[in-house]
Short mmCIF file of C-alpha atoms and ligand atoms in Angstrom, two decimals:
data_model
loop_
_atom_site.label_atom_id
_atom_site.label_comp_id
_atom_site.label_asym_id
_atom_site.label_seq_id
_atom_site.Cartn_x
_atom_site.Cartn_y
_atom_site.Cartn_z
CA MET B 1 -1.68 -25.22 6.81
CA ALA B 2 0.23 -22.25 4.96
CA LYS B 3 -2.95 -19.86 3.06
CA LEU B 4 -0.95 -18.82 0.37
CA GLU B 5 1.31 -21.45 -0.26
CA GLY B 6 2.30 -21.69 -4.47
CA LYS B 7 1.45 -18.08 -4.70
CA VAL B 8 3.63 -14.93 -5.33
CA ALA B 9 3.43 -12.14 -3.74
CA PHE B 10 4.54 -8.46 -5.11
CA VAL B 11 4.75 -5.37 -2.28
CA THR B 12 5.24 -1.93 -3.02
CA GLY B 13 6.99 -0.40 -1.02
CA GLY B 14 7.74 -3.04 0.61
CA ALA B 15 11.15 -2.02 2.29
CA SER B 16 9.21 -0.44 4.69
CA GLY B 17 6.12 -0.02 7.42
CA ILE B 18 2.27 -1.97 6.72
CA GLY B 19 4.53 -3.21 3.47
CA ALA B 20 7.33 -4.86 5.19
CA ALA B 21 4.99 -7.09 7.12
CA SER B 22 2.49 -7.29 4.86
CA ALA B 23 5.82 -9.06 2.80
CA ALA B 24 6.49 -10.94 6.04
CA ALA B 25 2.69 -12.16 6.81
CA LEU B 26 2.18 -13.17 3.12
CA ALA B 27 5.53 -15.15 3.99
CA ARG B 28 4.38 -17.00 6.66
CA GLU B 29 1.70 -17.85 4.73
CA GLY B 30 3.87 -19.87 2.48
CA ALA B 31 4.41 -17.79 -0.50
CA ALA B 32 6.98 -16.42 -2.30
CA VAL B 33 8.02 -12.91 -2.08
CA VAL B 34 9.35 -10.10 -3.57
CA VAL B 35 9.69 -6.74 -1.97
CA SER B 36 10.26 -3.85 -4.23
CA ASP B 37 11.04 -0.68 -3.43
CA LEU B 38 12.79 2.42 -4.13
CA ASP B 39 15.39 2.32 -1.27
CA GLY B 40 16.41 -1.24 -2.78
CA VAL B 41 19.84 -1.71 0.04
CA ARG B 42 16.17 -2.64 2.61
CA ALA B 43 14.35 -3.88 0.25
CA GLU B 44 17.66 -6.08 0.10
CA VAL B 45 17.67 -6.82 3.71
CA LEU B 46 14.18 -7.64 4.26
CA ALA B 47 14.39 -9.94 1.06
CA GLU B 48 17.83 -12.44 3.09
CA THR B 49 15.91 -12.17 5.61
CA LEU B 50 12.46 -13.50 5.13
CA ALA B 51 15.23 -15.88 2.97
CA GLY B 52 16.63 -17.10 5.62
CA ALA B 53 13.76 -17.85 7.70
CA GLY B 54 13.29 -20.25 5.08
CA ALA B 55 10.56 -18.57 2.64
CA LEU B 56 11.07 -17.38 -1.31
CA ALA B 57 12.06 -14.47 -1.47
CA MET B 58 13.78 -12.05 -4.09
CA ALA B 59 14.50 -7.44 -3.90
CA LEU B 60 13.26 -5.08 -6.28
CA THR B 61 15.05 -1.46 -6.41
CA GLN B 62 11.85 0.39 -8.21
CA ASP B 63 10.16 3.70 -8.37
CA VAL B 64 6.95 2.70 -8.44
CA THR B 65 6.53 5.88 -10.76
CA ASP B 66 8.75 4.30 -13.39
CA GLU B 67 6.07 2.89 -16.15
CA THR B 68 10.37 0.67 -18.03
CA GLY B 69 11.13 -0.70 -14.44
CA TRP B 70 7.43 -2.07 -14.87
CA ALA B 71 7.89 -3.97 -17.65
CA LYS B 72 11.26 -5.43 -16.37
CA ALA B 73 10.25 -6.11 -12.19
CA VAL B 74 7.39 -8.33 -13.27
CA GLU B 75 9.27 -9.79 -16.25
CA ALA B 76 11.81 -10.66 -13.78
CA VAL B 77 9.24 -11.72 -11.08
CA GLU B 78 8.13 -14.30 -13.57
CA GLN B 79 11.72 -15.87 -14.61
CA ARG B 80 12.89 -16.44 -10.56
CA PHE B 81 8.98 -17.89 -9.57
CA GLY B 82 7.14 -18.93 -12.55
CA ARG B 83 3.78 -16.92 -11.99
CA LEU B 84 2.40 -13.03 -10.38
CA ASP B 85 -0.68 -13.78 -7.86
CA ILE B 86 -1.01 -10.59 -5.46
CA MET B 87 -0.12 -8.08 -6.28
CA VAL B 88 0.19 -5.63 -3.14
CA ALA B 89 -0.05 -1.78 -4.29
CA ASN B 90 1.47 -0.08 -1.78
CA ALA B 91 3.95 2.21 -2.21
CA GLY B 92 3.10 5.15 -0.93
CA VAL B 93 4.33 9.46 0.38
CA ALA B 94 2.49 12.21 2.95
CA VAL B 95 3.20 15.39 1.71
CA MET B 96 2.01 17.60 3.77
CA GLY B 97 1.37 21.63 2.89
CA LEU B 98 -1.47 24.00 2.49
CA VAL B 99 -2.84 24.12 -0.87
CA THR B 100 -1.64 27.81 -1.03
CA GLU B 101 2.25 27.16 -0.74
CA MET B 102 2.42 23.22 -1.71
CA THR B 103 4.17 23.47 -5.01
CA LEU B 104 3.19 22.08 -8.44
CA ALA B 105 6.45 20.18 -8.01
CA ALA B 106 5.52 18.07 -4.80
CA TRP B 107 1.57 17.93 -5.44
CA ARG B 108 3.10 16.09 -8.79
CA ARG B 109 5.34 13.95 -7.41
CA GLN B 110 2.43 13.11 -3.89
CA THR B 111 0.50 12.07 -7.41
CA ALA B 112 2.48 9.63 -9.49
CA ILE B 113 3.74 7.55 -6.46
CA ASN B 114 -0.03 7.14 -4.87
CA LEU B 115 -2.02 7.65 -7.91
CA ASP B 116 -0.21 6.60 -11.21
CA GLY B 117 1.95 4.38 -8.96
CA VAL B 118 -1.25 2.43 -8.44
CA PHE B 119 -2.85 2.59 -11.67
CA LEU B 120 1.11 0.70 -13.02
CA SER B 121 1.22 -1.78 -10.15
CA ALA B 122 -2.29 -2.98 -11.56
CA LYS B 123 -1.44 -2.59 -15.74
CA TYR B 124 1.53 -4.21 -15.66
CA ALA B 125 0.43 -7.32 -12.21
CA ILE B 126 -3.21 -8.40 -14.58
CA PRO B 127 -1.32 -9.87 -17.67
CA ALA B 128 0.74 -11.64 -15.32
CA MET B 129 -2.45 -12.34 -13.16
CA ARG B 130 -3.86 -13.37 -16.05
CA ARG B 131 -1.29 -16.05 -17.50
CA ALA B 132 -1.19 -17.78 -14.11
CA GLY B 133 -5.03 -17.96 -14.62
CA SER B 134 -6.45 -15.61 -11.65
CA GLY B 135 -5.30 -12.65 -8.87
CA SER B 136 -6.14 -10.24 -6.20
CA ILE B 137 -4.70 -6.95 -6.61
CA ILE B 138 -4.64 -4.95 -3.63
CA ILE B 139 -4.60 -1.07 -3.74
CA MET B 140 -3.35 0.32 -0.05
CA SER B 141 -5.08 3.55 0.52
CA SER B 142 -6.51 5.17 3.66
CA VAL B 143 -9.43 6.93 5.20
CA ALA B 144 -8.21 9.67 3.53
CA ALA B 145 -10.23 9.10 0.86
CA PHE B 146 -13.48 8.88 3.19
CA ARG B 147 -12.74 11.98 5.19
CA GLY B 148 -10.49 14.84 4.79
CA SER B 149 -7.24 16.39 6.40
CA ALA B 150 -6.51 19.88 6.45
CA ALA B 151 -2.65 20.94 5.36
CA PHE B 152 -3.48 16.98 3.63
CA SER B 153 -5.83 17.87 0.45
CA GLY B 154 -2.83 16.32 -2.38
CA TYR B 155 -2.76 12.95 -0.49
CA CYS B 156 -6.29 12.55 0.22
CA ALA B 157 -7.19 13.52 -3.13
CA SER B 158 -4.82 10.12 -4.62
CA LYS B 159 -5.57 7.60 -1.72
CA ALA B 160 -9.42 8.62 -2.47
CA GLY B 161 -8.78 8.31 -6.62
CA ALA B 162 -6.84 4.96 -5.17
CA HIS B 163 -10.20 3.90 -3.60
CA ILE B 164 -12.00 4.37 -6.70
CA PHE B 165 -9.86 2.93 -9.25
CA ALA B 166 -9.81 -0.12 -7.23
CA LYS B 167 -13.23 -0.10 -7.71
CA ALA B 168 -13.85 0.54 -11.45
CA LEU B 169 -10.55 -1.71 -12.29
CA ALA B 170 -12.54 -4.20 -10.24
CA LEU B 171 -15.92 -4.64 -11.92
CA GLU B 172 -13.50 -4.06 -15.16
CA CYS B 173 -12.08 -8.05 -14.22
CA ALA B 174 -15.46 -9.38 -12.77
CA GLY B 175 -17.21 -8.56 -16.24
CA ILE B 176 -13.83 -9.50 -18.36
CA GLY B 177 -14.15 -12.87 -15.90
CA ASP B 178 -10.58 -13.12 -15.54
CA LYS B 179 -10.82 -14.22 -11.63
CA VAL B 180 -8.89 -10.94 -10.60
CA ARG B 181 -10.42 -9.39 -7.65
CA VAL B 182 -9.51 -5.92 -7.54
CA ASN B 183 -10.09 -4.32 -3.58
CA SER B 184 -8.80 -1.53 -1.20
CA ILE B 185 -7.16 -1.21 2.17
CA HIS B 186 -7.73 1.84 4.08
CA PRO B 187 -5.65 2.52 7.94
CA GLY B 188 -6.37 4.79 9.63
CA VAL B 189 -3.23 7.02 12.06
CA ILE B 190 -0.43 4.12 11.86
CA ASP B 191 2.71 3.33 13.47
CA THR B 192 5.42 3.53 10.97
CA PRO B 193 8.20 5.03 9.57
CA LEU B 194 6.57 7.27 7.62
CA TRP B 195 5.27 10.16 10.07
CA ASP B 196 9.14 9.90 10.77
CA THR B 197 9.93 12.74 8.35
CA ILE B 198 6.40 13.32 6.55
CA PRO B 199 8.00 15.79 3.36
CA LEU B 200 6.36 19.03 2.98
CA GLY B 201 5.31 20.36 0.15
CA ASN B 202 6.24 24.26 0.40
CA ALA B 203 9.83 24.80 -1.52
CA GLY B 204 12.74 24.94 0.60
CA GLN B 205 10.34 23.44 3.92
CA GLN B 206 11.99 21.04 5.79
CA PRO B 207 10.29 17.06 7.20
CA ARG B 208 8.29 17.26 9.32
CA ARG B 209 8.13 14.46 12.24
CA ILE B 210 5.15 13.76 13.90
CA ASP B 211 4.34 11.66 16.61
CA ALA B 212 1.61 8.63 15.46
CA ASN B 213 1.03 7.02 18.91
CA ARG B 214 0.46 10.38 20.70
CA MET B 215 -2.29 10.91 17.45
CA GLY B 216 -3.44 7.97 18.26
CA HIS B 217 -4.23 8.88 21.85
CA ASN B 218 -5.91 11.56 20.96
CA ASP B 219 -8.28 11.25 17.54
CA VAL B 220 -8.72 7.66 17.90
CA PRO B 221 -11.72 6.45 19.69
CA MET B 222 -9.92 3.41 19.99
CA GLY B 223 -7.36 5.49 21.86
CA ARG B 224 -4.11 4.28 20.24
CA ALA B 225 -2.30 3.82 16.48
CA GLY B 226 -2.85 0.21 14.91
CA THR B 227 -0.03 -1.27 13.94
CA ALA B 228 1.56 -2.59 10.47
CA ASP B 229 1.03 -6.54 11.66
CA GLU B 230 -2.02 -5.12 12.13
CA VAL B 231 -2.78 -4.21 9.15
CA ALA B 232 -1.03 -7.17 6.91
CA GLU B 233 -3.12 -9.60 8.41
CA ALA B 234 -5.83 -7.73 6.51
CA VAL B 235 -3.50 -8.75 3.25
CA VAL B 236 -2.73 -11.48 4.20
CA PHE B 237 -7.27 -12.48 4.04
CA LEU B 238 -7.36 -10.35 0.61
CA ALA B 239 -5.14 -12.00 -0.61
CA SER B 240 -5.75 -15.49 -0.15
CA ASP B 241 -8.52 -17.76 -0.92
CA ALA B 242 -10.74 -17.16 2.68
CA SER B 243 -12.25 -12.88 0.33
CA SER B 244 -12.78 -15.63 -2.56
CA PHE B 245 -16.03 -13.35 -2.99
CA MET B 246 -15.15 -10.10 -2.28
CA THR B 247 -14.08 -7.80 -4.83
CA GLY B 248 -14.21 -3.77 -5.55
CA ALA B 249 -14.66 -3.31 -1.64
CA GLU B 250 -13.52 -1.76 1.31
CA LEU B 251 -11.32 -3.12 4.51
CA VAL B 252 -11.25 0.09 6.99
CA LEU B 253 -8.44 -0.87 10.13
CA ASP B 254 -8.45 2.61 12.05
CA GLY B 255 -10.19 1.56 15.42
CA GLY B 256 -13.07 3.98 14.96
CA MET B 257 -12.27 7.06 13.16
CA THR B 258 -14.09 7.06 10.51
CA ALA B 259 -17.36 5.66 12.49
CA GLY B 260 -18.53 8.66 13.97
CA ALA B 261 -17.56 11.78 16.25
CA MET B 262 -16.09 10.65 19.79
CA PRO B 263 -16.72 12.90 23.02
CA ARG B 264 -12.95 15.04 23.90
CA LYS B 265 -11.40 13.30 26.04
CA LYS B 266 -10.42 14.47 28.67
N1 LIG K 301 1.12 4.59 7.88
C1 LIG K 301 -0.26 5.04 8.00
O1 LIG K 301 -0.84 5.90 9.48
C2 LIG K 301 -0.55 4.97 7.11
C3 LIG K 301 -2.11 5.80 7.11
C4 LIG K 301 -2.58 5.49 5.97
C5 LIG K 301 -2.16 4.90 5.20
N2 LIG K 301 -1.52 4.26 4.99
C6 LIG K 301 -0.52 4.14 3.58
O2 LIG K 301 0.16 3.24 3.42
C7 LIG K 301 1.05 2.94 2.83
C8 LIG K 301 2.25 2.44 3.56
O3 LIG K 301 3.36 3.04 4.37
P1 LIG K 301 3.57 2.70 5.45
O4 LIG K 301 2.74 3.56 7.08
O5 LIG K 301 4.32 1.54 5.00
O6 LIG K 301 5.12 4.41 5.32
P2 LIG K 301 6.34 3.60 5.75
O7 LIG K 301 6.89 5.49 5.16
O8 LIG K 301 7.48 3.30 6.60
O9 LIG K 301 6.49 2.98 3.81
C9 LIG K 301 6.38 3.63 2.59
C10 LIG K 301 7.87 2.87 1.99
O10 LIG K 301 7.55 3.44 0.03
C11 LIG K 301 8.13 3.27 -0.54
N3 LIG K 301 8.16 4.54 -0.68
C12 LIG K 301 8.09 5.74 -1.24
N4 LIG K 301 8.32 5.88 -2.84
C13 LIG K 301 7.94 5.53 -3.94
C14 LIG K 301 8.40 4.77 -4.68
N5 LIG K 301 8.41 6.38 -5.75
N6 LIG K 301 8.70 3.71 -5.24
C15 LIG K 301 8.52 2.70 -4.74
N7 LIG K 301 8.99 2.73 -3.67
C16 LIG K 301 8.78 4.04 -2.90
C17 LIG K 301 9.08 3.91 1.33
O11 LIG K 301 11.01 3.87 0.65
C18 LIG K 301 9.14 3.07 1.83
O12 LIG K 301 9.81 2.47 1.72
C19 LIG K 301 1.51 4.61 2.34
O13 LIG K 301 -0.05 3.99 0.48
C20 LIG K 301 0.84 5.17 2.89
O14 LIG K 301 -0.23 6.38 2.21
C21 LIG K 301 -0.60 4.70 5.96
#
């Protein structure tokens, strides 16, 4: 029996990488899925693929930092599917740059997507979840919430912010007794298109590519990068009743990166 039959899930940044794998996994478990992304064309392609495989799916072109768009998006979802049960606040960017060189505009844009976007996802999902009777909010943080990474200070700060935001919000919802659970996921190095074009936060610099698989081999105790599908399994778990007693908690999927130091590989 599918774990999410009758549920409606909304995935931000759903057109690529972890978001796309999550949307597909949620659909496989019977949820109706809203694929929302800044890249509306790719969101549409994925929604059509999911619908072609028999799922209920719709695409939305959305910038998670735009508050007006949020009100319209949730309204459109309730009109189409009648309810909202699951919010995967996944959209994010990783901007690279030394603090002394990063422009304030680049810092603010990253924080707006990674942190303001998470706030708005929750702000607009919760009233709909209360109307539905319960809900699960899944916030895509990172191991960057637990450990610093040189030249990724803004990313680390935004992901740590999203992490503790999830805990504070979980307590808020539990206190109200609205049956809305809030948890965060902390992937390590995952092989997705995110690494193909890392934007640089200093004015005039071209994006850089980082080889996620090489980094996985060198820096991850398990000796490899993770896959988006592995993260999607955690999303399904947190979305479903299998995690019914979990709120304000975190799931770490990092091949051992945050477990401690490893002897250097030869
Ligand atoms: N890939 C990793 O190694 C890794 C590790 C830890 C955490 N994460 C986090 O996982 C999430 C997904 O990352 P990914 O690796 O799948 O990246 P990705 O680049 O493959 O996908 C991110 C998606 O977010 C969308 N997006 C960007 N800005 C947006 C905005 N303003 N509004 C709406 N959508 C927007 C992009 O269009 C893209 O489709 C991010 O929050 C990222 O920080 C990734």
